[in-house]
Short mmCIF file of C-alpha atoms in Angstrom, two decimals:
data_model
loop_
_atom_site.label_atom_id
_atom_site.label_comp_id
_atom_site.label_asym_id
_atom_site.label_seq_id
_atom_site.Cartn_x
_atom_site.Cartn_y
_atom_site.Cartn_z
CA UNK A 1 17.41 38.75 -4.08
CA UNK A 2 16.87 36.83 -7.59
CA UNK A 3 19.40 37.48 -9.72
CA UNK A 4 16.56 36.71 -12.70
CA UNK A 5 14.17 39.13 -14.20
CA UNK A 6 11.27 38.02 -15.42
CA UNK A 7 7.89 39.57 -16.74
CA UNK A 8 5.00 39.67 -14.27
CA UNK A 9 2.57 38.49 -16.54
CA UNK A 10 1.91 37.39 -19.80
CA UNK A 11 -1.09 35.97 -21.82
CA UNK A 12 -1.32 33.10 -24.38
CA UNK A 13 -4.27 31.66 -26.73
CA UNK A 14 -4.54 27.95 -26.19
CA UNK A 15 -3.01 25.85 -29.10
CA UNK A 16 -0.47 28.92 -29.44
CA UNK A 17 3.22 28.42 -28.53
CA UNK A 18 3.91 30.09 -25.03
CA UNK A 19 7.43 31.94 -24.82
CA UNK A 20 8.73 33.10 -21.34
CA UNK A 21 11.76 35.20 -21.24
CA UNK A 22 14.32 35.74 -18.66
CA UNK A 23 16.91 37.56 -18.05
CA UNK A 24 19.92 36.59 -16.35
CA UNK A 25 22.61 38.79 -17.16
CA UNK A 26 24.87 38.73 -14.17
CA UNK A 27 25.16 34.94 -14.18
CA UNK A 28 28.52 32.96 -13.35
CA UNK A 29 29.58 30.12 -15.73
CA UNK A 30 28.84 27.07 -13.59
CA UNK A 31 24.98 28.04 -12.62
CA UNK A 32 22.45 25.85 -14.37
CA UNK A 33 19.23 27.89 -15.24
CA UNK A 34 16.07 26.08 -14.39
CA UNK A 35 12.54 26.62 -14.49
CA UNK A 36 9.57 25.41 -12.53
CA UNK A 37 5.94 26.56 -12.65
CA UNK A 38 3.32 26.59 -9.52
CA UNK A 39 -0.79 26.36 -10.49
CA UNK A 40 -2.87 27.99 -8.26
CA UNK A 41 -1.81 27.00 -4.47
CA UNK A 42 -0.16 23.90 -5.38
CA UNK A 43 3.72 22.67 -4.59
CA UNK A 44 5.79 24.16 -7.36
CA UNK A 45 6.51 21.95 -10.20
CA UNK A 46 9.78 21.60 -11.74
CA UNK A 47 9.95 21.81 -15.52
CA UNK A 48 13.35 21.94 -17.28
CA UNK A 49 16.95 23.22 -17.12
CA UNK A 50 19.95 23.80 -18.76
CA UNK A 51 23.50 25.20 -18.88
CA UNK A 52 24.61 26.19 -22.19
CA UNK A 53 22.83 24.03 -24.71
CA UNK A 54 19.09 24.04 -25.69
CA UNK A 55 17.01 21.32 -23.78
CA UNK A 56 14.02 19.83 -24.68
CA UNK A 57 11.81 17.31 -23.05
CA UNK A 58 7.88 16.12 -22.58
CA UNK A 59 7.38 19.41 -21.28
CA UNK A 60 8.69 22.36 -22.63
CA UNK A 61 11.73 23.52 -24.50
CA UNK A 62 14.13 25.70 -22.85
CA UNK A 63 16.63 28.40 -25.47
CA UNK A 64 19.42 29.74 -23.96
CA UNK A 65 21.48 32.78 -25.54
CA UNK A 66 25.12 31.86 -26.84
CA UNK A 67 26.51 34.40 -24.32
CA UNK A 68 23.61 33.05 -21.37
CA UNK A 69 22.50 36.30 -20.26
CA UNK A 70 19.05 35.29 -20.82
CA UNK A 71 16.78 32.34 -21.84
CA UNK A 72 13.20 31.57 -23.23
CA UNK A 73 10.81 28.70 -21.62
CA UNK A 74 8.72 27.69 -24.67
CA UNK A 75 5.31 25.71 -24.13
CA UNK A 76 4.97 24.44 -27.55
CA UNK A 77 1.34 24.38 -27.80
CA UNK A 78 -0.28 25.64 -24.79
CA UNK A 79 -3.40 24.75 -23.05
CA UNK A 80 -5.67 26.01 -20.01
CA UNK A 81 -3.82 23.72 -18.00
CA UNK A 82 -0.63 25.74 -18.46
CA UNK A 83 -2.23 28.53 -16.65
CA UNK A 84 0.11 29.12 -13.60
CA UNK A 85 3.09 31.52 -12.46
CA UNK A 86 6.77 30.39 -13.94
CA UNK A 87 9.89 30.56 -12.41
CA UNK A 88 13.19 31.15 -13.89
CA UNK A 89 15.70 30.35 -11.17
CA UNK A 90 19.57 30.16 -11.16
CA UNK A 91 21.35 26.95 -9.14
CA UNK A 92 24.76 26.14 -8.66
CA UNK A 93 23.27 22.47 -7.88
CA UNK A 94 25.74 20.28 -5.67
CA UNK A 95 26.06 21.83 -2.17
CA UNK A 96 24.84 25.56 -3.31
CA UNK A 97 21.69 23.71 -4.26
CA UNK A 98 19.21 26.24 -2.57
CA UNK A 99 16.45 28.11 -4.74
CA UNK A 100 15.45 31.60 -4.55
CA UNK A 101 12.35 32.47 -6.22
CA UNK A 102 11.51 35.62 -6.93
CA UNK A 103 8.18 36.57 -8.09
CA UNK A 104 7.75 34.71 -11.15
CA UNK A 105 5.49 35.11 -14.58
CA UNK A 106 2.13 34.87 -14.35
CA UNK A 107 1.09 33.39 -17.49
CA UNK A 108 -2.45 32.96 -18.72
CA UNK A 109 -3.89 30.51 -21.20
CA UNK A 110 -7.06 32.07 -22.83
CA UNK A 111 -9.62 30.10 -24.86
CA UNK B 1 5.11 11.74 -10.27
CA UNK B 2 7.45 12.46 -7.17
CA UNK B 3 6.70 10.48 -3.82
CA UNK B 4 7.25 13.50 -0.98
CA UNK B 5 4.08 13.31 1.32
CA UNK B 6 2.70 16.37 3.77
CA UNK B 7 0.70 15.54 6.26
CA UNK B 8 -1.65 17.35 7.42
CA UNK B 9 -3.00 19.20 4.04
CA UNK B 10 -5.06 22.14 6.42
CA UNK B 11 -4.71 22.76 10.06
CA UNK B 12 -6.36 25.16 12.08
CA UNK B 13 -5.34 25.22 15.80
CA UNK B 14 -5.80 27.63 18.10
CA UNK B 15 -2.75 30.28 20.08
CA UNK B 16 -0.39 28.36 22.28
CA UNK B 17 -0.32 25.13 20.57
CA UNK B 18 2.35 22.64 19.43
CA UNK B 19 2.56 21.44 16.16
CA UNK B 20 4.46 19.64 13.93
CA UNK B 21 4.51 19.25 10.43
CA UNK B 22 5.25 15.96 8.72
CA UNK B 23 7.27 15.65 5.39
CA UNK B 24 8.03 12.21 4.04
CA UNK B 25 9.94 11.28 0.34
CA UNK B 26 11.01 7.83 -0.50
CA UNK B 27 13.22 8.47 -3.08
CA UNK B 28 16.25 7.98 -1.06
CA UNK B 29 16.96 12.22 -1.55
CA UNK B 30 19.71 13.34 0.98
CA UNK B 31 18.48 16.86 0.47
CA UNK B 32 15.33 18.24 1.90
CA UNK B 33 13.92 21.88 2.20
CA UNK B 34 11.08 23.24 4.20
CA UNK B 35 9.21 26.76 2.08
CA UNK B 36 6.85 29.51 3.53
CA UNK B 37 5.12 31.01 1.59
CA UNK B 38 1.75 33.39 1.86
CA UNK B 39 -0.79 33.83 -0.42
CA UNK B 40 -0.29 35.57 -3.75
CA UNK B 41 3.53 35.97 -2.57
CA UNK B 42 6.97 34.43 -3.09
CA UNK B 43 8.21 31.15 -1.60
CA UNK B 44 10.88 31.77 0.96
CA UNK B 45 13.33 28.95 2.01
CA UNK B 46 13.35 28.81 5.90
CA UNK B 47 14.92 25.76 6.93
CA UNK B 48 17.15 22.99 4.77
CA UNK B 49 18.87 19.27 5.27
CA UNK B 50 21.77 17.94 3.56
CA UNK B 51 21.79 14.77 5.27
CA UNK B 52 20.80 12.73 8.70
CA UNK B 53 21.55 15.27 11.53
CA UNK B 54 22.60 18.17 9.56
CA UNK B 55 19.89 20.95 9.88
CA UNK B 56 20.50 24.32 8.55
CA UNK B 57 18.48 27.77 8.63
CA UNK B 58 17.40 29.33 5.57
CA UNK B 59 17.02 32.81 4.07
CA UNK B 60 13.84 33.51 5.74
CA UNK B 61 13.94 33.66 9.69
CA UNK B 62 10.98 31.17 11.46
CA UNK B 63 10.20 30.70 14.45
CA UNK B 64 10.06 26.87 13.61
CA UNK B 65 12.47 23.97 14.04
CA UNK B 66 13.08 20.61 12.49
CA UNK B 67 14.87 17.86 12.60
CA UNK B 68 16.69 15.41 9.98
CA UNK B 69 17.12 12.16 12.10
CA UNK B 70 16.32 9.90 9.07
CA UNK B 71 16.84 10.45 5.42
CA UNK B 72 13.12 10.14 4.44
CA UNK B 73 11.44 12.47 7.11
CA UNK B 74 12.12 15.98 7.64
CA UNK B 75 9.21 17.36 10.11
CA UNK B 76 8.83 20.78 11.10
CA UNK B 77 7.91 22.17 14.81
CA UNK B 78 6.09 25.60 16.01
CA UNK B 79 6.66 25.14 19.54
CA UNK B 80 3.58 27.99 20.21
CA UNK B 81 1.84 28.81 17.45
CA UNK B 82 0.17 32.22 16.39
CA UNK B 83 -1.54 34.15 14.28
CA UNK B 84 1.39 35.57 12.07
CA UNK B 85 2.38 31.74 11.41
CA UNK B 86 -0.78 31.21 9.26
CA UNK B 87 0.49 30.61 5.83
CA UNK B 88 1.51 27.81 3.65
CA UNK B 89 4.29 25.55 4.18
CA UNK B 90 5.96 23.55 1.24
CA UNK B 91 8.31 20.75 1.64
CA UNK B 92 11.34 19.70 -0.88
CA UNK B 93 13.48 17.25 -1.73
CA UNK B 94 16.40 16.67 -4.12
CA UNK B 95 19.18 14.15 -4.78
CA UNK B 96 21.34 17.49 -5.26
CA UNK B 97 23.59 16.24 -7.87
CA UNK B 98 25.87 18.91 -9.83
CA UNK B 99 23.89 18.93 -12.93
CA UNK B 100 20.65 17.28 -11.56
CA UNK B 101 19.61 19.55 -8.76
CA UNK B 102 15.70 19.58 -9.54
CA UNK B 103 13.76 20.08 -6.31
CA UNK B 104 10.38 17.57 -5.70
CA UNK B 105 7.48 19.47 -4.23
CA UNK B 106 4.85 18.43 -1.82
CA UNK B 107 1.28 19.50 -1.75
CA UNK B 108 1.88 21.68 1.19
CA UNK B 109 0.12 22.27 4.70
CA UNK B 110 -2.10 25.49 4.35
CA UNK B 111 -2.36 26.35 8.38
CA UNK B 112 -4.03 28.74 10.21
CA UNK B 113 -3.50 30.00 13.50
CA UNK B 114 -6.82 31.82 15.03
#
């Protein structure tokens, strides 16, 4: 099962900041939380992650709570192109590398 | 942009037959993952690689089989195919580092079994 809990969907106006929450209340101190996002039918793509800190990159900015029980994915300005279902996924990384994704956020740009 | 190739993008073959699905990457990943997935639904991990020979089952049973005998292919085999194997399947890789674990998608084979 995931051990993340995410909303199933969510709705955004383009040019708007997008901000995805997830919990993840029961994680252990060495998982890394990462996110990737999957439009329409198409390989999942990965986006961000982090362990303790705040990251930021080309994509998106990922918040994580001092105590890391959950985290926000933010999509600083959003646009139709964002439209697509977002995972928030815990990983050990190294050889406990596997993913589980559970059923994601289905997040909808609007005009 | 990641370079992990699928081949083929849609097959639809008939009960009884063999096929394979190809995964390439060249980026030299030692890691490489093999998803199922069905439409609207979750991805589900059914088989994985850590390295040349080492093949390993994942958390969703399949009927398939692959093989790892050289880093940069990882293809996948349904040894008689049928209609509850229609679905998409989505190949991975990653260099599987501690701290740098991000997973590289392919485009994924959409098959279909009639």
């Amino acid at each position: 099962d995931a051990k993340t809990t995410q909303p199933t969907s969510m709705d955004c106006a383009e040019g708007r900041a997008a901000n995805l929450p997830c919990n993840h209340s029961t994680i252990s101190g060495n998982e890394y939380v990462y996110w990737y996002r999957q439009i329409h039918s198409q390989g999942p793509q990965y986006i961000i992650h982090g362990l303790k800190n705040n990251e930021t990159n080309e994509m998106a900015s990922l918040i994580i709570t001092e105590d890391r029980k959950s985290s926000t994915l933010i999509l600083p300005h959003a646009t139709l192109r964002d439209t697509a279902v977002y995972y928030c996924i815990l990983n050990y990384g190294g050889s406990q590398g596997n993913l589980i994704f559970g059923k994601g956020t289905k997040l909808s740009v609007k005009p | 942009e990641a370079d992990i190739y699928q081949t083929p993008r849609y097959l639809v073959i008939g009960t009884g037959k063999k096929i394979t699905l190809e995964c390439s990457q060249t980026m030299g990943h030692d890691k490489m993952y093999w998803y199922q997935q069905d439409p609207g639904m979750e991805l589900h991990l059914i088989h994985y690689s850590y390295g040349v020979n080492s093949t390993e089952k994942g958390d969703l049973s399949s009927e398939s089989t692959v093989s790892r005998i050289r880093t940069e292919h990882f293809p996948l085999t349904l040894e008689s195919a049928r209609p509850s194997h229609t679905s998409q399947y989505l190949c991975a890789s990653s260099a599987g580092g501690q701290a740098n674990n991000e997973q590289f998608f392919g485009p994924g084979t959409r098959l279909t079994v009639l």
